Coordinates of C-alpha atoms and ligand atoms in Angstrom, one line a residue:
M23 CA 40.0 11.9 6.5
K24 CA 37.8 9.2 5.1
Y25 CA 34.8 8.6 7.3
L26 CA 34.8 5.5 9.5
H27 CA 31.7 4.0 11.1
P28 CA 31.9 4.4 14.9
L29 CA 31.5 0.7 15.4
I30 CA 34.5 0.1 13.1
I31 CA 36.4 2.6 15.2
L32 CA 35.4 0.7 18.4
A33 CA 36.1 -2.7 16.8
L34 CA 39.5 -1.6 15.6
G35 CA 40.3 0.0 18.9
L36 CA 41.1 3.3 17.3
N37 CA 41.1 6.0 19.9
Q38 CA 41.8 8.9 17.6
V39 CA 38.7 11.0 17.2
T40 CA 38.4 12.1 13.6
G41 CA 36.5 15.3 14.3
Q42 CA 34.0 14.4 11.6
G43 CA 30.7 16.2 12.4
F44 CA 27.8 14.1 13.6
E45 CA 24.9 16.4 12.8
V46 CA 21.6 16.6 14.7
Q47 CA 18.8 15.1 12.7
S48 CA 16.3 17.7 11.6
T49 CA 12.6 17.5 10.7
N50 CA 13.0 18.8 7.2
W51 CA 16.0 16.8 6.2
N52 CA 15.4 16.5 2.5
S53 CA 12.6 18.9 1.6
S54 CA 12.2 22.6 1.9
F55 CA 8.7 22.9 0.5
E56 CA 6.6 26.0 1.4
L57 CA 3.0 26.8 0.4
S58 CA 2.7 29.9 -1.8
P59 CA 0.5 32.8 -0.7
A60 CA -2.0 31.7 -3.5
Q61 CA -2.1 28.2 -2.0
L62 CA -2.7 29.5 1.5
K63 CA -5.6 31.5 0.1
L64 CA -6.9 28.6 -1.9
G65 CA -7.3 26.5 1.3
N66 CA -8.3 29.6 3.4
L67 CA -5.5 28.6 5.7
T68 CA -4.1 30.7 8.6
A69 CA -0.4 31.1 8.7
A70 CA -0.3 28.6 11.6
A71 CA -2.3 26.0 9.6
G72 CA 0.0 26.6 6.6
A73 CA 3.1 26.1 8.8
T74 CA 1.6 22.8 10.0
L75 CA 0.9 21.7 6.5
N76 CA 4.4 22.6 5.4
T77 CA 5.9 20.4 8.1
I78 CA 3.7 17.5 7.1
I79 CA 4.6 17.8 3.4
N80 CA 8.3 18.2 4.1
F81 CA 8.2 15.0 6.3
D82 CA 6.4 13.1 3.6
R83 CA 8.7 14.2 0.9
T84 CA 11.7 13.3 3.0
Q85 CA 10.5 9.7 2.9
L86 CA 10.9 9.6 -0.9
A87 CA 13.9 7.7 -2.3
N88 CA 15.6 9.5 -5.2
G89 CA 13.2 12.5 -4.7
G90 CA 10.1 10.5 -5.7
P91 CA 8.5 10.0 -9.1
H92 CA 8.8 13.7 -10.1
Q93 CA 12.6 13.4 -9.9
D94 CA 13.3 9.7 -10.4
D95 CA 13.4 9.1 -14.1
F96 CA 12.3 5.5 -13.6
Y97 CA 8.7 6.6 -13.4
N98 CA 8.9 8.6 -16.6
I99 CA 7.6 6.8 -19.7
Q100 CA 7.0 9.9 -21.9
D101 CA 9.7 8.9 -24.3
L102 CA 8.3 5.4 -25.0
P103 CA 8.3 4.9 -28.8
K104 CA 4.8 4.5 -30.3
D105 CA 5.6 1.0 -31.5
Q106 CA 6.3 0.0 -27.9
Y107 CA 3.0 1.1 -26.5
P108 CA 1.4 -1.8 -24.7
T109 CA -1.5 -3.6 -26.4
A110 CA -3.0 -5.5 -23.5
P111 CA -2.9 -5.5 -19.7
G112 CA -0.1 -7.2 -17.9
Q113 CA 2.7 -6.2 -20.3
V114 CA 6.1 -5.0 -19.1
I115 CA 6.8 -1.3 -20.2
K116 CA 10.0 -0.8 -18.2
L117 CA 12.0 -3.1 -16.0
Q118 CA 14.6 -2.0 -13.5
K119 CA 16.0 -5.4 -12.7
F120 CA 18.4 -3.9 -10.1
T121 CA 17.1 -1.1 -8.0
D122 CA 20.0 0.6 -6.2
P123 CA 19.0 0.3 -2.5
S124 CA 21.2 3.0 -1.2
N125 CA 18.4 5.6 -1.0
F126 CA 16.0 3.1 0.5
S127 CA 15.8 1.8 4.1
I128 CA 15.0 -1.8 3.2
P129 CA 16.6 -4.4 5.5
A130 CA 20.2 -5.5 4.9
K131 CA 20.2 -8.6 2.6
T132 CA 17.0 -7.8 0.9
A133 CA 17.1 -6.6 -2.7
M134 CA 14.6 -4.8 -4.9
S135 CA 13.5 -4.6 -8.5
R136 CA 10.9 -2.3 -10.0
L137 CA 8.7 -2.4 -13.0
I138 CA 6.2 -0.4 -15.0
Y139 CA 3.5 -2.4 -16.7
S140 CA 0.1 -2.0 -18.3
T141 CA -3.1 -2.4 -16.5
T142 CA -6.7 -1.0 -17.0
N143 CA -8.8 1.4 -15.0
I144 CA -12.3 0.4 -14.0
N145 CA -13.6 1.2 -17.4
G146 CA -11.1 -0.9 -19.3
T147 CA -8.8 1.9 -20.5
L148 CA -5.2 0.7 -20.9
I149 CA -2.9 2.7 -18.5
P150 CA 0.5 2.3 -16.9
A151 CA 1.2 1.4 -13.3
S152 CA 4.3 0.7 -11.2
A153 CA 5.3 -2.1 -8.8
Y154 CA 8.2 -3.3 -6.8
I155 CA 9.5 -6.7 -6.0
L156 CA 11.3 -7.2 -2.7
W157 CA 13.6 -10.2 -2.9
P158 CA 14.7 -12.5 -0.1
F159 CA 18.4 -13.4 0.2
H160 CA 17.5 -17.0 0.3
A161 CA 14.1 -18.2 -1.0
K162 CA 11.9 -20.2 1.3
N163 CA 12.1 -23.8 0.3
F164 CA 9.3 -26.1 1.2
K165 CA 11.5 -29.2 0.9
A166 CA 14.1 -30.3 3.4
R167 CA 17.2 -28.2 3.5
S168 CA 20.1 -29.6 1.5
A169 CA 23.7 -28.6 1.5
N170 CA 24.5 -25.3 -0.4
A171 CA 20.8 -25.1 -1.2
T172 CA 20.0 -22.5 -3.8
S173 CA 16.3 -22.7 -4.5
S174 CA 15.2 -22.2 -8.1
S175 CA 12.2 -20.0 -7.5
A176 CA 11.0 -17.9 -4.6
P177 CA 7.4 -18.4 -3.4
V178 CA 5.3 -15.3 -4.3
V179 CA 3.2 -13.2 -2.1
L180 CA 1.2 -10.6 -4.0
W181 CA 0.9 -7.7 -1.5
T182 CA -1.8 -5.1 -1.8
H183 CA -1.0 -2.2 0.4
G184 CA -3.3 0.1 2.4
T185 CA -3.8 3.8 1.9
S186 CA -0.4 5.4 1.3
G187 CA -1.8 8.5 -0.4
F188 CA -3.5 9.5 -3.6
Y189 CA -0.9 10.9 -6.1
A190 CA 2.3 9.9 -7.9
D191 CA 4.4 10.7 -4.8
A192 CA 2.4 8.2 -2.7
A193 CA 3.7 5.1 -4.4
P194 CA 5.2 2.6 -1.9
S195 CA 7.8 1.7 -4.5
T196 CA 9.3 5.2 -4.1
H197 CA 9.0 5.3 -0.3
R198 CA 12.3 4.6 1.5
G199 CA 10.6 2.0 3.7
L200 CA 8.1 0.8 1.0
F201 CA 5.5 2.5 3.2
Y202 CA 4.6 -0.7 5.3
D203 CA 8.2 -1.5 6.2
D204 CA 8.4 -4.5 8.6
L205 CA 4.7 -4.7 9.2
V206 CA 4.4 -6.8 6.1
P207 CA 6.9 -6.6 3.1
F208 CA 10.1 -6.8 5.1
T209 CA 8.7 -9.6 7.2
L210 CA 7.7 -11.6 4.2
A211 CA 11.0 -11.1 2.3
E212 CA 13.0 -12.0 5.4
A213 CA 10.9 -15.2 5.7
G214 CA 12.0 -16.2 2.2
Y215 CA 9.1 -14.9 0.0
A216 CA 9.4 -12.7 -3.0
V217 CA 7.0 -9.9 -2.5
I218 CA 5.3 -8.5 -5.6
A219 CA 3.7 -5.2 -4.6
P220 CA 1.7 -3.0 -7.0
D221 CA 1.5 0.7 -6.3
Y222 CA -2.0 1.0 -7.8
A223 CA -2.5 3.1 -10.9
G224 CA -2.1 6.8 -10.3
L225 CA 0.5 6.2 -7.6
G226 CA 4.0 6.2 -9.0
V227 CA 3.4 6.9 -12.7
G228 CA 1.2 10.0 -12.9
T229 CA 1.3 10.5 -16.6
S230 CA 0.7 7.8 -19.3
W231 CA 2.8 7.2 -22.4
D232 CA 0.4 9.4 -24.4
G233 CA 0.7 12.3 -21.9
S234 CA -2.7 11.8 -20.3
V235 CA -3.0 12.0 -16.5
V236 CA -3.5 8.7 -14.7
P237 CA -6.1 9.1 -12.0
H238 CA -5.9 7.1 -8.8
Q239 CA -9.4 5.4 -8.5
Y240 CA -9.3 5.3 -4.7
L241 CA -11.2 2.4 -3.1
V242 CA -12.5 1.2 -6.5
S243 CA -11.4 -2.3 -5.4
A244 CA -11.8 -4.0 -8.8
A245 CA -9.4 -1.5 -10.4
A246 CA -6.8 -2.1 -7.6
A247 CA -7.3 -5.9 -7.9
G248 CA -6.6 -5.6 -11.7
D249 CA -3.5 -3.6 -11.0
A250 CA -2.3 -6.4 -8.6
L251 CA -3.0 -9.2 -11.0
N252 CA -1.4 -7.4 -13.9
A253 CA 1.6 -6.7 -11.7
L254 CA 1.9 -10.4 -11.1
R255 CA 1.7 -11.2 -14.8
A256 CA 4.3 -8.6 -15.7
A257 CA 6.7 -9.6 -12.8
Q258 CA 6.4 -13.3 -13.7
A259 CA 7.1 -12.5 -17.4
S260 CA 10.2 -10.5 -16.2
F261 CA 11.5 -13.2 -13.8
P262 CA 10.1 -16.5 -15.0
K263 CA 12.8 -18.5 -13.2
Q264 CA 13.0 -16.6 -10.0
L265 CA 9.3 -16.3 -9.2
S266 CA 7.0 -19.2 -8.4
K267 CA 3.8 -19.5 -10.5
N268 CA 1.8 -20.2 -7.4
Y269 CA 1.0 -17.2 -5.2
V270 CA -0.9 -16.1 -2.1
V271 CA -2.5 -12.7 -2.0
M272 CA -2.3 -10.6 1.1
G273 CA -3.7 -7.1 1.6
H274 CA -4.5 -4.6 4.3
S275 CA -7.1 -1.9 4.6
Q276 CA -7.6 -0.3 1.1
G277 CA -5.5 -3.3 0.0
G278 CA -7.6 -5.7 2.1
S279 CA -10.6 -4.7 0.0
A280 CA -8.6 -5.0 -3.1
A281 CA -7.5 -8.5 -2.1
W282 CA -11.0 -9.6 -1.2
R283 CA -12.3 -8.2 -4.5
L284 CA -9.5 -9.9 -6.4
S285 CA -10.7 -13.2 -5.0
E286 CA -14.2 -12.4 -6.2
I287 CA -12.9 -11.6 -9.7
L288 CA -11.0 -14.9 -9.7
G289 CA -14.2 -16.6 -8.6
E290 CA -16.1 -15.3 -11.7
K291 CA -16.6 -18.0 -14.3
N292 CA -15.3 -16.1 -17.3
N293 CA -12.8 -13.8 -15.7
K294 CA -10.0 -12.1 -17.6
F295 CA -7.3 -13.6 -15.5
S296 CA -7.7 -17.3 -16.3
D297 CA -4.0 -17.6 -17.2
I298 CA -3.1 -16.9 -13.5
A299 CA -6.3 -17.8 -11.6
R300 CA -5.4 -21.5 -11.3
Y301 CA -2.1 -20.7 -9.5
H302 CA -3.9 -18.7 -6.8
L303 CA -3.5 -20.5 -3.4
G304 CA -5.6 -18.3 -1.2
T305 CA -6.1 -14.7 0.0
I306 CA -5.6 -12.9 3.3
A307 CA -7.6 -9.7 3.7
L308 CA -6.7 -7.7 6.8
A309 CA -9.1 -5.0 8.0
P310 CA -10.9 -4.7 4.7
P311 CA -13.4 -1.8 4.4
T312 CA -16.7 -3.0 3.1
N313 CA -18.9 0.0 3.9
I314 CA -16.8 3.1 3.7
F315 CA -19.6 5.6 3.9
A316 CA -20.5 4.4 7.4
F317 CA -17.1 5.6 8.5
D318 CA -17.6 7.8 11.6
G319 CA -14.2 9.2 12.2
G320 CA -14.2 12.0 9.6
I321 CA -16.1 11.0 6.4
Q322 CA -15.0 14.3 4.8
Y323 CA -11.5 12.9 4.2
F324 CA -12.9 9.9 2.2
L325 CA -15.3 12.1 0.3
S326 CA -12.3 14.2 -0.8
W327 CA -10.0 11.2 -1.6
I328 CA -12.7 9.2 -3.4
G329 CA -14.3 12.3 -5.0
K330 CA -11.2 13.9 -6.4
D331 CA -10.9 11.4 -9.3
L332 CA -14.5 10.0 -9.4
K333 CA -15.2 11.9 -12.5
S334 CA -12.9 9.4 -14.3
V335 CA -15.4 6.7 -13.3
F336 CA -18.7 8.6 -13.4
P337 CA -18.4 11.5 -15.9
S338 CA -21.5 13.3 -14.5
F339 CA -20.1 13.3 -10.9
N340 CA -19.4 16.7 -9.5
L341 CA -17.3 17.0 -6.4
S342 CA -19.6 19.8 -5.3
D343 CA -22.2 17.1 -4.6
W344 CA -20.1 15.9 -1.7
L345 CA -18.1 18.9 -0.6
T346 CA -18.8 22.6 0.1
P347 CA -17.1 25.2 -2.1
L348 CA -14.3 25.4 0.5
G349 CA -14.0 21.7 0.7
V350 CA -13.6 21.6 -3.1
R351 CA -10.9 24.2 -2.9
K352 CA -9.0 22.3 -0.2
T353 CA -9.1 19.2 -2.4
E354 CA -7.7 21.3 -5.3
L355 CA -5.0 22.4 -2.9
M356 CA -4.2 18.8 -2.1
N357 CA -4.1 18.1 -5.9
E358 CA -1.5 20.8 -6.3
V359 CA 0.8 19.7 -3.5
E360 CA 0.0 16.0 -3.7
G361 CA -1.1 15.9 -0.1
G362 CA -1.2 12.6 1.6
Q363 CA -3.7 11.4 4.2
I364 CA -2.1 13.3 7.1
A365 CA -1.9 16.5 5.1
T366 CA -5.6 16.2 4.2
T367 CA -6.7 15.5 7.8
S368 CA -4.8 18.5 8.9
I369 CA -6.9 20.9 6.8
L370 CA -10.4 19.3 6.1
T371 CA -13.1 19.7 8.7
A372 CA -16.5 18.1 9.2
E373 CA -18.0 21.4 7.9
D374 CA -16.3 20.8 4.5
A375 CA -18.8 17.9 3.7
Q376 CA -22.1 18.8 2.1
P377 CA -24.9 18.2 4.7
D378 CA -26.8 15.9 2.3
W379 CA -23.8 14.1 0.6
M380 CA -25.3 10.8 1.8
E381 CA -28.4 11.3 -0.3
T382 CA -26.5 11.6 -3.6
W383 CA -26.8 9.1 -6.4
S384 CA -23.0 8.7 -6.6
V385 CA -22.8 7.3 -3.0
R386 CA -25.1 4.4 -4.0
A387 CA -23.3 4.0 -7.3
F388 CA -19.9 3.8 -5.6
Q389 CA -21.1 1.3 -3.0
R390 CA -21.3 -1.3 -5.8
F391 CA -17.5 -1.3 -5.9
E392 CA -17.1 -2.5 -2.4
P393 CA -16.3 -6.2 -1.8
G394 CA -18.6 -8.7 -0.2
N395 CA -21.8 -10.6 -1.0
R396 CA -20.3 -12.2 -4.1
P397 CA -18.8 -15.7 -4.7
V398 CA -15.1 -15.9 -4.1
K399 CA -12.2 -18.1 -5.1
G400 CA -11.2 -19.4 -1.7
P401 CA -9.8 -19.9 0.7
L402 CA -10.1 -16.5 2.2
L403 CA -8.8 -15.5 5.6
L404 CA -10.2 -12.3 7.0
I405 CA -8.3 -10.8 9.9
Q406 CA -10.0 -8.1 11.9
G407 CA -9.1 -6.3 15.1
L408 CA -11.9 -6.0 17.6
A409 CA -10.8 -2.5 18.5
D410 CA -10.2 -1.2 15.0
P411 CA -11.5 2.4 15.0
Y412 CA -11.5 2.7 11.2
V413 CA -12.8 -0.7 9.9
R414 CA -15.3 -1.8 12.5
Y415 CA -15.4 -5.5 13.4
N416 CA -19.2 -5.6 13.2
T417 CA -19.1 -4.3 9.6
T418 CA -16.6 -6.9 8.6
T419 CA -18.7 -9.5 10.4
T420 CA -21.9 -8.5 8.5
A421 CA -20.0 -8.6 5.1
M422 CA -18.6 -12.0 6.0
E423 CA -21.9 -13.4 7.2
E424 CA -23.8 -12.2 4.1
T425 CA -21.2 -13.6 1.8
C426 CA -21.2 -17.0 3.6
K427 CA -25.0 -17.2 3.6
A428 CA -25.3 -16.6 -0.1
Y429 CA -22.1 -18.2 -1.4
P430 CA -20.7 -20.7 1.1
N431 CA -17.0 -21.2 0.8
D432 CA -13.8 -21.6 2.8
I433 CA -13.9 -18.2 4.6
E434 CA -12.4 -17.7 8.0
L435 CA -12.9 -14.5 10.0
L436 CA -10.2 -14.2 12.6
Y437 CA -10.8 -11.6 15.3
I438 CA -7.8 -10.1 17.1
A439 CA -8.6 -9.3 20.8
G440 CA -7.8 -5.7 21.4
G441 CA -6.4 -5.4 17.8
T442 CA -6.5 -1.9 16.2
H443 CA -6.1 -1.1 12.5
F444 CA -2.4 -1.8 12.2
S445 CA -1.5 -3.6 15.4
S446 CA -3.7 -6.5 14.3
I447 CA -1.0 -7.2 11.7
N448 CA 1.6 -7.5 14.3
A449 CA -0.6 -9.6 16.7
A450 CA -1.5 -12.0 13.9
R451 CA 1.9 -12.4 12.4
Q452 CA 2.5 -16.0 13.4
T453 CA -1.0 -16.9 12.1
W454 CA -0.6 -15.3 8.6
L455 CA 2.9 -16.5 8.1
Q456 CA 1.8 -20.1 9.0
W457 CA -1.3 -19.8 6.8
I458 CA 0.8 -18.7 3.8
E459 CA 3.2 -21.6 4.4
D460 CA 0.4 -24.1 4.7
R461 CA -1.0 -23.0 1.3
F462 CA 2.4 -23.4 -0.4
K463 CA 2.7 -26.8 1.2
G464 CA -0.7 -27.8 -0.1
L465 CA -2.0 -28.6 3.4
P466 CA -5.7 -28.6 4.1
L467 CA -7.3 -25.8 6.1
I468 CA -7.4 -26.3 9.8
Q469 CA -11.2 -25.8 9.6
S470 CA -13.0 -25.7 6.3
G471 CA -16.2 -23.8 5.5
C472 CA -17.3 -20.5 7.0
V473 CA -15.8 -20.2 10.4
K474 CA -15.0 -17.5 13.0
S475 CA -12.1 -17.7 15.4
E476 CA -10.4 -15.4 17.8
L477 CA -6.8 -14.8 18.7
E478 CA -6.2 -13.8 22.3
S479 CA -3.0 -12.4 23.8
F480 CA -0.5 -14.6 25.6
M481 CA 0.0 -12.2 28.4
P482 CA -2.8 -10.0 29.8
E483 CA -4.0 -7.6 27.1
E484 CA -3.2 -4.5 29.0
Y485 CA 0.5 -5.4 29.2
Y486 CA 0.9 -4.9 25.5
Q487 CA 2.2 -1.9 23.5
T488 CA -0.7 -0.5 21.5
I489 CA 0.9 1.7 18.9
P490 CA 4.4 2.1 17.7
N491 CA 6.0 5.3 19.1
S492 CA 8.7 5.7 16.6
F493 CA 9.0 5.9 12.8
P494 CA 11.4 4.7 10.1
L495 CA 14.0 7.4 9.6
W496 CA 16.5 7.4 6.8
A497 CA 20.0 8.0 8.2
G498 CA 21.9 7.1 5.0
Q499 CA 24.3 10.0 5.0
S500 CA 27.6 9.9 7.0
Q501 CA 26.7 12.8 9.3
W502 CA 23.8 10.7 10.7
A503 CA 25.7 7.4 11.0
Y504 CA 25.7 7.6 14.8
E505 CA 22.0 6.7 14.4
L506 CA 22.9 3.3 13.0
P507 CA 24.7 1.3 15.7
T508 CA 23.8 -2.0 14.0
A509 CA 24.9 -1.1 10.6
A510 CA 28.5 -2.3 10.6
Ligands
NAG21 C1 18.3 16.0 -0.2 O1 19.4 15.0 -0.1 C2 20.4 15.1 -1.1 C3 21.4 14.0 -0.9 O2 20.7 12.8 -0.9 C4 21.0 16.5 -1.0 O3 22.0 16.6 -2.0 C5 20.0 17.6 -1.0 O4 20.6 18.8 -0.8 C6 18.9 17.4 0.0 N1 17.8 18.4 -0.2 C7 17.4 19.1 0.8 C8 16.4 20.2 0.5 O5 17.7 19.0 2.0
NAG22 C1 -11.8 31.5 6.0 O1 -11.4 31.5 7.3 C2 -11.8 32.5 8.2 C3 -11.2 32.3 9.5 O2 -9.8 32.2 9.4 C4 -13.3 32.5 8.3 O3 -13.7 33.6 9.0 C5 -13.9 32.6 6.9 O4 -15.3 32.4 6.9 C6 -13.3 31.4 6.0 N1 -13.8 31.5 4.6 C7 -14.6 30.6 4.1 C8 -14.9 30.8 2.7 O5 -15.0 29.6 4.7
NAG23 C1 19.7 9.3 -4.2 O1 18.8 10.4 -4.2 C2 19.4 11.6 -4.7 C3 18.3 12.7 -4.7 O2 17.5 12.6 -3.5 C4 19.9 11.4 -6.1 O3 20.6 12.6 -6.5 C5 20.9 10.2 -6.1 O4 21.3 10.0 -7.5 C6 20.2 9.0 -5.6 N1 21.1 7.8 -5.6 C7 20.9 6.7 -6.2 C8 21.9 5.7 -6.1 O5 19.9 6.5 -6.9
NAG24 C1 -17.2 3.0 -15.7 O1 -17.5 1.7 -15.1 C2 -18.4 1.8 -14.0 C3 -18.6 0.5 -13.3 O2 -18.7 -0.5 -14.3 C4 -19.8 2.3 -14.6 O3 -20.7 2.5 -13.6 C5 -19.5 3.7 -15.3 O4 -20.7 4.1 -15.9 C6 -18.4 3.6 -16.3 N1 -18.1 4.9 -16.8 C7 -17.9 5.1 -18.1 C8 -17.4 6.5 -18.4 O5 -18.0 4.3 -18.9
NAG25 C1 29.1 -26.7 -0.5 O1 30.0 -25.6 -0.5 C2 31.3 -25.8 0.1 C3 32.0 -24.5 0.1 O2 32.0 -23.9 -1.2 C4 32.0 -26.9 -0.7 O3 33.3 -27.2 -0.1 C5 31.2 -28.2 -0.7 O4 31.8 -29.2 -1.5 C6 29.8 -27.9 -1.2 N1 28.9 -29.1 -1.0 C7 28.2 -29.6 -1.9 C8 27.4 -30.8 -1.6 O5 28.1 -29.2 -3.1
NAG26 C1 -20.3 21.5 -10.3 O1 -21.2 22.1 -9.4 C2 -20.9 23.5 -9.1 C3 -21.8 24.0 -8.0 O2 -23.1 23.7 -8.3 C4 -21.0 24.3 -10.4 O3 -20.6 25.7 -10.1 C5 -20.0 23.7 -11.4 O4 -20.1 24.4 -12.6 C6 -20.3 22.3 -11.6 N1 -19.2 21.7 -12.5 C7 -19.5 21.0 -13.5 C8 -18.3 20.5 -14.3 O5 -20.6 20.8 -13.9
NAG27 C1 -21.3 -1.4 14.5 O1 -21.1 -0.8 15.8 C2 -21.1 0.7 15.7 C3 -20.7 1.2 17.1 O2 -21.2 0.4 18.1 C4 -22.6 1.1 15.4 O3 -22.7 2.5 15.3 C5 -22.9 0.5 14.0 O4 -24.2 0.7 13.6 C6 -22.6 -1.0 13.9 N1 -22.7 -1.5 12.6 C7 -23.2 -2.6 12.2 C8 -23.2 -3.0 10.7 O5 -23.7 -3.4 13.0

């Protein structure tokens, strides 16, 4: 018998039970990965540590729509004819106008497109990158509502995501929930914005048109900023009628640094993005790291994530400068299995960092990539939780104050009382939505110049939920439909 949704059964008053099995959801729904004995040896992992890593990897892979970039042909550009190789950054290589949403868990009445486009790495080499566009059902209109209104173009928010991983599989455009789900992209699309979201080079498309490997230059903010601006160019060229020319930039964490750095690039006199710089209405950077090597919650993770592809930036860099031989091997293991941040944190320990990593030349060289202390194209809204354990509020304060002292501009630093790394996004939602709306309406800032402000909770702080206790779970097959009571 054809499957009927339980709510339809209720609504129709059918009392005949079909006998269709409703299966228990399992933790390895769509992946059965297992580390090989050689991989266990490479990471010097016990059987128990290996089992933990298998669980994490199987969970991560289950989140991949269509099996992720290694199975989804969209990300493959190996057959691109030579005469179609891009010649400049910001060109469209492949456009998937309609992305079938059935393997994604985006909200009902949102739609997706995906594209592959050209961008450059930090040294100017032309490489491919992927991006998604999340479409609203009805575009936000800044004029009064008229009967049967169909707005001509949707206002654009260029969204730069935080750390989702370090390899092809980690692209938000391949994640069922776009990795940030309702924290940002769903919220924006449901508020009527078109969300243009770069994956960052190396995430999504792992191999270039010429067969070369595309590294992910993690936390090289100018590279990510270029990926974002080139995604904007390519998306607008693909949908000139549907996307507004004006845009607001918004980013969080890794993407917060990218967004801040993007504003610095647009603030340079002779920057390479003058075609789109004048349509920039402002930038929001949430929890942007500006001094990553001061991180005190497990620096070995960042040494591994930054270090694994740093040779593509500094050819004389050797990962052994930062990590012990075992730390290097664990990073090689992560390279083999495309381990994400949780996978890495499950196997790296403080002992995997070289004791004197901080004294190496490459640390100082890398610090020049961090945002802050440069002129920006404002306005810039920094949002920072006072209880963020990863990006400390005093570090962001220092970066903001130094920038404001040397290069005064419209920069607001908004503190979130009790806000942690992600919960600050929830807490400040009204503020950032309003700020974006005000920029599109062309309204003046509430306060111009360099200002600090604080958002306090409405009810006593201790009443509030601090972290989410659940996770987005794909229940798109009929045997799990009992998990979707609001899906009729
Ligand atoms: C993953 O899901 C597909 C259906 O979407 C199914 O055909 C396949 O068997 C699943 N793989 C695993 C390992 O569960
Ligand atoms: C590998 O792990 C074992 C403990 O399981 C430890 O005794 C040994 O020293 C480790 N090897 C290296 C190279 O760190
Ligand atoms: C959904 O994903 C599975 C593999 O996980 C694939 O076989 C199927 O074609 C995908 N469906 C669509 C509509 O892309
Ligand atoms: C790449 O660019 C960085 C930053 O501009 C520079 O320090 C580095 O030397 C360059 N590397 C190469 C291989 O040109
Ligand atoms: C709006 O749509 C309705 C239903 O299609 C139609 O009857 C009506 O004439 C339309 N109004 C205008 C102003 O176009
Ligand atoms: C990196 O350093 C290690 C340890 O000193 C050395 O064995 C290795 O050959 C070096 N690699 C390169 C490419 O220089
Ligand atoms: C910020 O605060 C932490 C913890 O109190 C402290 O260790 C660190 O030195 C401070 N950093 C700055 C830049 O003030």
